[in-house]
Amino acid sequence: MRYQRAGDSYLVRFETGEELVGALTAFAADQRIDTATFVGIGSVSDAVLGYFDREAGDYARHEVSGDMEIVSLTGNITLKDGRPFPHAHVALGGRDFRAVAGHLFEGKVAATCEVVVRPLPGAVQRQKDAKTGLYLLDL
Ligand code: ZN
């Protein structure tokens, strides 16, 4: 992973083979970023997507094998149990030009992934919500 400051933001280039969510978590921890938004594009392989089933109170998981274009990566970083926690969603496009999308659990960077991380002032924690079972923003 390589990065450069751009005003209040960071331009980050993730490298082939890096696990994207883990690498983003490590970047935030290294830079002491507690709260941020991010957007990105690039490509990913072997992504694991999620769809939150409210009745089941859990995520249905969907594995996407092979290389896919990251048409849109978007999300936020907040603190969960005192550590940076990226909440990422993606729209992925394949060779057939069809899209698949959802919550991003993990994925390996394919050719590259270019992310703009914009830190926000303050620190927002996530707390487990009894109603949904999710760790929601504690605002
Ligand atoms: Zn999500």
PDB file of N, CA and C in Angstrom, residues 18-91:
ATOM      1  N   GLU A  18      -3.236  -7.650  -1.637  1.00  0.00           N
ATOM      2  CA  GLU A  18      -3.610  -7.181  -0.297  1.00  0.00           C
ATOM      3  C   GLU A  18      -5.096  -7.439  -0.071  1.00  0.00           C
ATOM      4  N   GLU A  19      -5.432  -7.863   1.132  1.00  0.00           N
ATOM      5  CA  GLU A  19      -6.850  -8.011   1.468  1.00  0.00           C
ATOM      6  C   GLU A  19      -7.352  -6.607   1.779  1.00  0.00           C
ATOM      7  N   LEU A  20      -8.330  -6.161   1.011  1.00  0.00           N
ATOM      8  CA  LEU A  20      -8.695  -4.748   0.999  1.00  0.00           C
ATOM      9  C   LEU A  20      -9.198  -4.227   2.339  1.00  0.00           C
ATOM     10  N   VAL A  21     -10.130  -4.921   2.980  1.00  0.00           N
ATOM     11  CA  VAL A  21     -10.705  -4.423   4.236  1.00  0.00           C
ATOM     12  C   VAL A  21      -9.647  -4.421   5.341  1.00  0.00           C
ATOM     13  N   GLY A  22      -8.839  -5.479   5.377  1.00  0.00           N
ATOM     14  CA  GLY A  22      -7.766  -5.547   6.372  1.00  0.00           C
ATOM     15  C   GLY A  22      -6.721  -4.474   6.148  1.00  0.00           C
ATOM     16  N   ALA A  23      -6.370  -4.223   4.893  1.00  0.00           N
ATOM     17  CA  ALA A  23      -5.361  -3.209   4.582  1.00  0.00           C
ATOM     18  C   ALA A  23      -5.881  -1.806   4.896  1.00  0.00           C
ATOM     19  N   LEU A  24      -7.163  -1.582   4.658  1.00  0.00           N
ATOM     20  CA  LEU A  24      -7.768  -0.287   4.995  1.00  0.00           C
ATOM     21  C   LEU A  24      -7.800  -0.094   6.513  1.00  0.00           C
ATOM     22  N   THR A  25      -8.077  -1.145   7.242  1.00  0.00           N
ATOM     23  CA  THR A  25      -8.057  -1.097   8.703  1.00  0.00           C
ATOM     24  C   THR A  25      -6.649  -0.762   9.193  1.00  0.00           C
ATOM     25  N   ALA A  26      -5.646  -1.422   8.628  1.00  0.00           N
ATOM     26  CA  ALA A  26      -4.255  -1.186   9.026  1.00  0.00           C
ATOM     27  C   ALA A  26      -3.834   0.244   8.693  1.00  0.00           C
ATOM     28  N   PHE A  27      -4.247   0.738   7.533  1.00  0.00           N
ATOM     29  CA  PHE A  27      -3.924   2.112   7.148  1.00  0.00           C
ATOM     30  C   PHE A  27      -4.501   3.098   8.164  1.00  0.00           C
ATOM     31  N   ALA A  28      -5.776   2.914   8.514  1.00  0.00           N
ATOM     32  CA  ALA A  28      -6.431   3.822   9.462  1.00  0.00           C
ATOM     33  C   ALA A  28      -5.733   3.760  10.825  1.00  0.00           C
ATOM     34  N   ALA A  29      -5.369   2.561  11.253  1.00  0.00           N
ATOM     35  CA  ALA A  29      -4.694   2.424  12.546  1.00  0.00           C
ATOM     36  C   ALA A  29      -3.331   3.118  12.503  1.00  0.00           C
ATOM     37  N   ASP A  30      -2.571   2.917  11.424  1.00  0.00           N
ATOM     38  CA  ASP A  30      -1.244   3.530  11.299  1.00  0.00           C
ATOM     39  C   ASP A  30      -1.325   5.055  11.300  1.00  0.00           C
ATOM     40  N   GLN A  31      -2.362   5.580  10.633  1.00  0.00           N
ATOM     41  CA  GLN A  31      -2.500   7.038  10.513  1.00  0.00           C
ATOM     42  C   GLN A  31      -3.316   7.630  11.660  1.00  0.00           C
ATOM     43  N   ARG A  32      -3.725   6.797  12.607  1.00  0.00           N
ATOM     44  CA  ARG A  32      -4.543   7.225  13.741  1.00  0.00           C
ATOM     45  C   ARG A  32      -5.807   7.942  13.282  1.00  0.00           C
ATOM     46  N   ILE A  33      -6.462   7.330  12.289  1.00  0.00           N
ATOM     47  CA  ILE A  33      -7.730   7.859  11.781  1.00  0.00           C
ATOM     48  C   ILE A  33      -8.858   7.134  12.522  1.00  0.00           C
ATOM     49  N   ASP A  34      -9.626   7.913  13.307  1.00  0.00           N
ATOM     50  CA  ASP A  34     -10.718   7.326  14.090  1.00  0.00           C
ATOM     51  C   ASP A  34     -12.030   7.321  13.325  1.00  0.00           C
ATOM     52  N   THR A  35     -12.246   8.382  12.550  1.00  0.00           N
ATOM     53  CA  THR A  35     -13.521   8.554  11.864  1.00  0.00           C
ATOM     54  C   THR A  35     -13.230   9.154  10.492  1.00  0.00           C
ATOM     55  N   ALA A  36     -13.843   8.581   9.450  1.00  0.00           N
ATOM     56  CA  ALA A  36     -13.547   9.041   8.081  1.00  0.00           C
ATOM     57  C   ALA A  36     -14.629   8.544   7.127  1.00  0.00           C
ATOM     58  N   THR A  37     -14.619   9.118   5.939  1.00  0.00           N
ATOM     59  CA  THR A  37     -15.377   8.553   4.835  1.00  0.00           C
ATOM     60  C   THR A  37     -14.357   8.121   3.787  1.00  0.00           C
ATOM     61  N   PHE A  38     -14.756   7.200   2.910  1.00  0.00           N
ATOM     62  CA  PHE A  38     -13.857   6.831   1.827  1.00  0.00           C
ATOM     63  C   PHE A  38     -14.654   6.444   0.583  1.00  0.00           C
ATOM     64  N   VAL A  39     -14.003   6.636  -0.546  1.00  0.00           N
ATOM     65  CA  VAL A  39     -14.538   6.201  -1.839  1.00  0.00           C
ATOM     66  C   VAL A  39     -13.382   5.592  -2.619  1.00  0.00           C
ATOM     67  N   GLY A  40     -13.693   4.644  -3.495  1.00  0.00           N
ATOM     68  CA  GLY A  40     -12.612   4.034  -4.252  1.00  0.00           C
ATOM     69  C   GLY A  40     -13.092   3.336  -5.514  1.00  0.00           C
ATOM     70  N   ILE A  41     -12.099   3.053  -6.359  1.00  0.00           N
ATOM     71  CA  ILE A  41     -12.309   2.269  -7.575  1.00  0.00           C
ATOM     72  C   ILE A  41     -11.093   1.373  -7.755  1.00  0.00           C
ATOM     73  N   GLY A  42     -11.202   0.407  -8.628  1.00  0.00           N
ATOM     74  CA  GLY A  42     -10.080  -0.490  -8.878  1.00  0.00           C
ATOM     75  C   GLY A  42     -10.596  -1.851  -9.286  1.00  0.00           C
ATOM     76  N   SER A  43      -9.927  -2.886  -8.807  1.00  0.00           N
ATOM     77  CA  SER A  43     -10.398  -4.245  -9.105  1.00  0.00           C
ATOM     78  C   SER A  43     -10.061  -5.157  -7.942  1.00  0.00           C
ATOM     79  N   VAL A  44     -10.860  -6.198  -7.819  1.00  0.00           N
ATOM     80  CA  VAL A  44     -10.749  -7.096  -6.674  1.00  0.00           C
ATOM     81  C   VAL A  44     -10.980  -8.524  -7.152  1.00  0.00           C
ATOM     82  N   SER A  45     -10.380  -9.476  -6.457  1.00  0.00           N
ATOM     83  CA  SER A  45     -10.656 -10.879  -6.762  1.00  0.00           C
ATOM     84  C   SER A  45     -11.135 -11.578  -5.503  1.00  0.00           C
ATOM     85  N   ASP A  46     -11.931 -12.611  -5.726  1.00  0.00           N
ATOM     86  CA  ASP A  46     -12.418 -13.447  -4.625  1.00  0.00           C
ATOM     87  C   ASP A  46     -13.032 -12.610  -3.500  1.00  0.00           C
ATOM     88  N   ALA A  47     -13.988 -11.778  -3.885  1.00  0.00           N
ATOM     89  CA  ALA A  47     -14.671 -10.934  -2.904  1.00  0.00           C
ATOM     90  C   ALA A  47     -15.746 -11.736  -2.176  1.00  0.00           C
ATOM     91  N   VAL A  48     -15.958 -11.377  -0.922  1.00  0.00           N
ATOM     92  CA  VAL A  48     -17.062 -11.945  -0.148  1.00  0.00           C
ATOM     93  C   VAL A  48     -18.002 -10.796   0.198  1.00  0.00           C
ATOM     94  N   LEU A  49     -19.220 -10.890  -0.348  1.00  0.00           N
ATOM     95  CA  LEU A  49     -20.216  -9.837  -0.144  1.00  0.00           C
ATOM     96  C   LEU A  49     -21.269 -10.292   0.861  1.00  0.00           C
ATOM     97  N   GLY A  50     -21.948  -9.325   1.436  1.00  0.00           N
ATOM     98  CA  GLY A  50     -22.999  -9.635   2.395  1.00  0.00           C
ATOM     99  C   GLY A  50     -24.284  -8.904   2.079  1.00  0.00           C
ATOM    100  N   TYR A  51     -25.382  -9.559   2.474  1.00  0.00           N
ATOM    101  CA  TYR A  51     -26.711  -8.943   2.422  1.00  0.00           C
ATOM    102  C   TYR A  51     -27.334  -9.178   3.790  1.00  0.00           C
ATOM    103  N   PHE A  52     -27.676  -8.111   4.496  1.00  0.00           N
ATOM    104  CA  PHE A  52     -28.185  -8.286   5.861  1.00  0.00           C
ATOM    105  C   PHE A  52     -29.651  -8.675   5.831  1.00  0.00           C
ATOM    106  N   ASP A  53     -29.922  -9.862   6.326  1.00  0.00           N
ATOM    107  CA  ASP A  53     -31.283 -10.405   6.401  1.00  0.00           C
ATOM    108  C   ASP A  53     -31.835 -10.041   7.781  1.00  0.00           C
ATOM    109  N   ARG A  54     -32.723  -9.073   7.816  1.00  0.00           N
ATOM    110  CA  ARG A  54     -33.220  -8.589   9.117  1.00  0.00           C
ATOM    111  C   ARG A  54     -33.974  -9.660   9.888  1.00  0.00           C
ATOM    112  N   GLU A  55     -34.718 -10.511   9.174  1.00  0.00           N
ATOM    113  CA  GLU A  55     -35.480 -11.562   9.879  1.00  0.00           C
ATOM    114  C   GLU A  55     -34.538 -12.570  10.519  1.00  0.00           C
ATOM    115  N   ALA A  56     -33.488 -12.929   9.792  1.00  0.00           N
ATOM    116  CA  ALA A  56     -32.512 -13.888  10.329  1.00  0.00           C
ATOM    117  C   ALA A  56     -31.578 -13.212  11.336  1.00  0.00           C
ATOM    118  N   GLY A  57     -31.478 -11.872  11.246  1.00  0.00           N
ATOM    119  CA  GLY A  57     -30.564 -11.142  12.127  1.00  0.00           C
ATOM    120  C   GLY A  57     -29.113 -11.421  11.798  1.00  0.00           C
ATOM    121  N   ASP A  58     -28.858 -11.766  10.542  1.00  0.00           N
ATOM    122  CA  ASP A  58     -27.493 -12.095  10.152  1.00  0.00           C
ATOM    123  C   ASP A  58     -27.313 -11.821   8.649  1.00  0.00           C
ATOM    124  N   TYR A  59     -26.059 -11.858   8.237  1.00  0.00           N
ATOM    125  CA  TYR A  59     -25.751 -11.627   6.834  1.00  0.00           C
ATOM    126  C   TYR A  59     -25.829 -12.918   6.027  1.00  0.00           C
ATOM    127  N   ALA A  60     -26.450 -12.844   4.869  1.00  0.00           N
ATOM    128  CA  ALA A  60     -26.266 -13.887   3.864  1.00  0.00           C
ATOM    129  C   ALA A  60     -24.969 -13.531   3.155  1.00  0.00           C
ATOM    130  N   ARG A  61     -24.115 -14.519   2.923  1.00  0.00           N
ATOM    131  CA  ARG A  61     -22.821 -14.248   2.285  1.00  0.00           C
ATOM    132  C   ARG A  61     -22.809 -14.784   0.865  1.00  0.00           C
ATOM    133  N   HIS A  62     -22.107 -14.065  -0.005  1.00  0.00           N
ATOM    134  CA  HIS A  62     -22.014 -14.442  -1.416  1.00  0.00           C
ATOM    135  C   HIS A  62     -20.575 -14.275  -1.856  1.00  0.00           C
ATOM    136  N   GLU A  63     -19.959 -15.367  -2.291  1.00  0.00           N
ATOM    137  CA  GLU A  63     -18.585 -15.294  -2.762  1.00  0.00           C
ATOM    138  C   GLU A  63     -18.567 -15.033  -4.261  1.00  0.00           C
ATOM    139  N   VAL A  64     -17.748 -14.103  -4.667  1.00  0.00           N
ATOM    140  CA  VAL A  64     -17.607 -13.751  -6.080  1.00  0.00           C
ATOM    141  C   VAL A  64     -16.187 -14.137  -6.489  1.00  0.00           C
ATOM    142  N   SER A  65     -16.063 -15.184  -7.290  1.00  0.00           N
ATOM    143  CA  SER A  65     -14.724 -15.648  -7.652  1.00  0.00           C
ATOM    144  C   SER A  65     -14.204 -14.912  -8.880  1.00  0.00           C
ATOM    145  N   GLY A  66     -12.900 -14.852  -9.000  1.00  0.00           N
ATOM    146  CA  GLY A  66     -12.284 -14.212 -10.159  1.00  0.00           C
ATOM    147  C   GLY A  66     -12.187 -12.706  -9.992  1.00  0.00           C
ATOM    148  N   ASP A  67     -11.573 -12.072 -10.986  1.00  0.00           N
ATOM    149  CA  ASP A  67     -11.363 -10.625 -10.954  1.00  0.00           C
ATOM    150  C   ASP A  67     -12.642  -9.877 -11.326  1.00  0.00           C
ATOM    151  N   MET A  68     -12.912  -8.839 -10.580  1.00  0.00           N
ATOM    152  CA  MET A  68     -14.064  -7.973 -10.845  1.00  0.00           C
ATOM    153  C   MET A  68     -13.607  -6.519 -10.768  1.00  0.00           C
ATOM    154  N   GLU A  69     -14.209  -5.688 -11.613  1.00  0.00           N
ATOM    155  CA  GLU A  69     -13.975  -4.247 -11.486  1.00  0.00           C
ATOM    156  C   GLU A  69     -14.694  -3.730 -10.245  1.00  0.00           C
ATOM    157  N   ILE A  70     -14.020  -2.894  -9.473  1.00  0.00           N
ATOM    158  CA  ILE A  70     -14.708  -2.177  -8.394  1.00  0.00           C
ATOM    159  C   ILE A  70     -15.289  -0.916  -9.037  1.00  0.00           C
ATOM    160  N   VAL A  71     -16.564  -0.995  -9.361  1.00  0.00           N
ATOM    161  CA  VAL A  71     -17.238   0.149  -9.984  1.00  0.00           C
ATOM    162  C   VAL A  71     -17.414   1.261  -8.957  1.00  0.00           C
ATOM    163  N   SER A  72     -17.706   0.842  -7.737  1.00  0.00           N
ATOM    164  CA  SER A  72     -17.845   1.811  -6.657  1.00  0.00           C
ATOM    165  C   SER A  72     -17.549   1.138  -5.324  1.00  0.00           C
ATOM    166  N   LEU A  73     -16.661   1.728  -4.586  1.00  0.00           N
ATOM    167  CA  LEU A  73     -16.386   1.328  -3.203  1.00  0.00           C
ATOM    168  C   LEU A  73     -16.672   2.559  -2.369  1.00  0.00           C
ATOM    169  N   THR A  74     -17.510   2.402  -1.362  1.00  0.00           N
ATOM    170  CA  THR A  74     -17.837   3.551  -0.529  1.00  0.00           C
ATOM    171  C   THR A  74     -18.066   3.090   0.896  1.00  0.00           C
ATOM    172  N   GLY A  75     -17.820   3.977   1.836  1.00  0.00           N
ATOM    173  CA  GLY A  75     -18.067   3.585   3.213  1.00  0.00           C
ATOM    174  C   GLY A  75     -17.525   4.587   4.205  1.00  0.00           C
ATOM    175  N   ASN A  76     -17.472   4.122   5.446  1.00  0.00           N
ATOM    176  CA  ASN A  76     -16.960   4.971   6.511  1.00  0.00           C
ATOM    177  C   ASN A  76     -16.060   4.170   7.436  1.00  0.00           C
ATOM    178  N   ILE A  77     -15.274   4.916   8.189  1.00  0.00           N
ATOM    179  CA  ILE A  77     -14.425   4.322   9.225  1.00  0.00           C
ATOM    180  C   ILE A  77     -14.850   4.949  10.545  1.00  0.00           C
ATOM    181  N   THR A  78     -15.115   4.103  11.512  1.00  0.00           N
ATOM    182  CA  THR A  78     -15.407   4.551  12.871  1.00  0.00           C
ATOM    183  C   THR A  78     -14.665   3.613  13.814  1.00  0.00           C
ATOM    184  N   LEU A  79     -14.911   3.747  15.098  1.00  0.00           N
ATOM    185  CA  LEU A  79     -14.224   2.900  16.075  1.00  0.00           C
ATOM    186  C   LEU A  79     -15.159   1.810  16.582  1.00  0.00           C
ATOM    187  N   LYS A  80     -14.662   0.595  16.589  1.00  0.00           N
ATOM    188  CA  LYS A  80     -15.398  -0.524  17.175  1.00  0.00           C
ATOM    189  C   LYS A  80     -14.445  -1.168  18.182  1.00  0.00           C
ATOM    190  N   ASP A  81     -14.867  -1.232  19.424  1.00  0.00           N
ATOM    191  CA  ASP A  81     -14.002  -1.733  20.497  1.00  0.00           C
ATOM    192  C   ASP A  81     -12.667  -0.978  20.516  1.00  0.00           C
ATOM    193  N   GLY A  82     -12.740   0.324  20.225  1.00  0.00           N
ATOM    194  CA  GLY A  82     -11.562   1.185  20.315  1.00  0.00           C
ATOM    195  C   GLY A  82     -10.608   1.118  19.140  1.00  0.00           C
ATOM    196  N   ARG A  83     -10.951   0.311  18.116  1.00  0.00           N
ATOM    197  CA  ARG A  83     -10.060   0.183  16.954  1.00  0.00           C
ATOM    198  C   ARG A  83     -10.798   0.623  15.687  1.00  0.00           C
ATOM    199  N   PRO A  84     -10.058   1.147  14.690  1.00  0.00           N
ATOM    200  CA  PRO A  84     -10.716   1.570  13.448  1.00  0.00           C
ATOM    201  C   PRO A  84     -11.451   0.403  12.790  1.00  0.00           C
ATOM    202  N   PHE A  85     -12.656   0.687  12.347  1.00  0.00           N
ATOM    203  CA  PHE A  85     -13.503  -0.334  11.734  1.00  0.00           C
ATOM    204  C   PHE A  85     -14.087   0.231  10.439  1.00  0.00           C
ATOM    205  N   PRO A  86     -13.613  -0.255   9.276  1.00  0.00           N
ATOM    206  CA  PRO A  86     -14.203   0.210   8.015  1.00  0.00           C
ATOM    207  C   PRO A  86     -15.527  -0.509   7.734  1.00  0.00           C
ATOM    208  N   HIS A  87     -16.529   0.252   7.409  1.00  0.00           N
ATOM    209  CA  HIS A  87     -17.804  -0.311   6.941  1.00  0.00           C
ATOM    210  C   HIS A  87     -17.860   0.004   5.454  1.00  0.00           C
ATOM    211  N   ALA A  88     -17.711  -1.040   4.624  1.00  0.00           N
ATOM    212  CA  ALA A  88     -17.525  -0.845   3.182  1.00  0.00           C
ATOM    213  C   ALA A  88     -18.622  -1.530   2.378  1.00  0.00           C
ATOM    214  N   HIS A  89     -19.110  -0.822   1.363  1.00  0.00           N
ATOM    215  CA  HIS A  89     -20.033  -1.405   0.392  1.00  0.00           C
ATOM    216  C   HIS A  89     -19.418  -1.272  -0.994  1.00  0.00           C
ATOM    217  N   VAL A  90     -19.738  -2.240  -1.871  1.00  0.00           N
ATOM    218  CA  VAL A  90     -19.176  -2.204  -3.223  1.00  0.00           C
ATOM    219  C   VAL A  90     -20.219  -2.569  -4.273  1.00  0.00           C
ATOM    220  N   ALA A  91     -20.016  -2.015  -5.441  1.00  0.00           N
ATOM    221  CA  ALA A  91     -20.659  -2.506  -6.660  1.00  0.00           C
ATOM    222  C   ALA A  91     -19.523  -3.026  -7.529  1.00  0.00           C
TER     223      ALA A  91
END
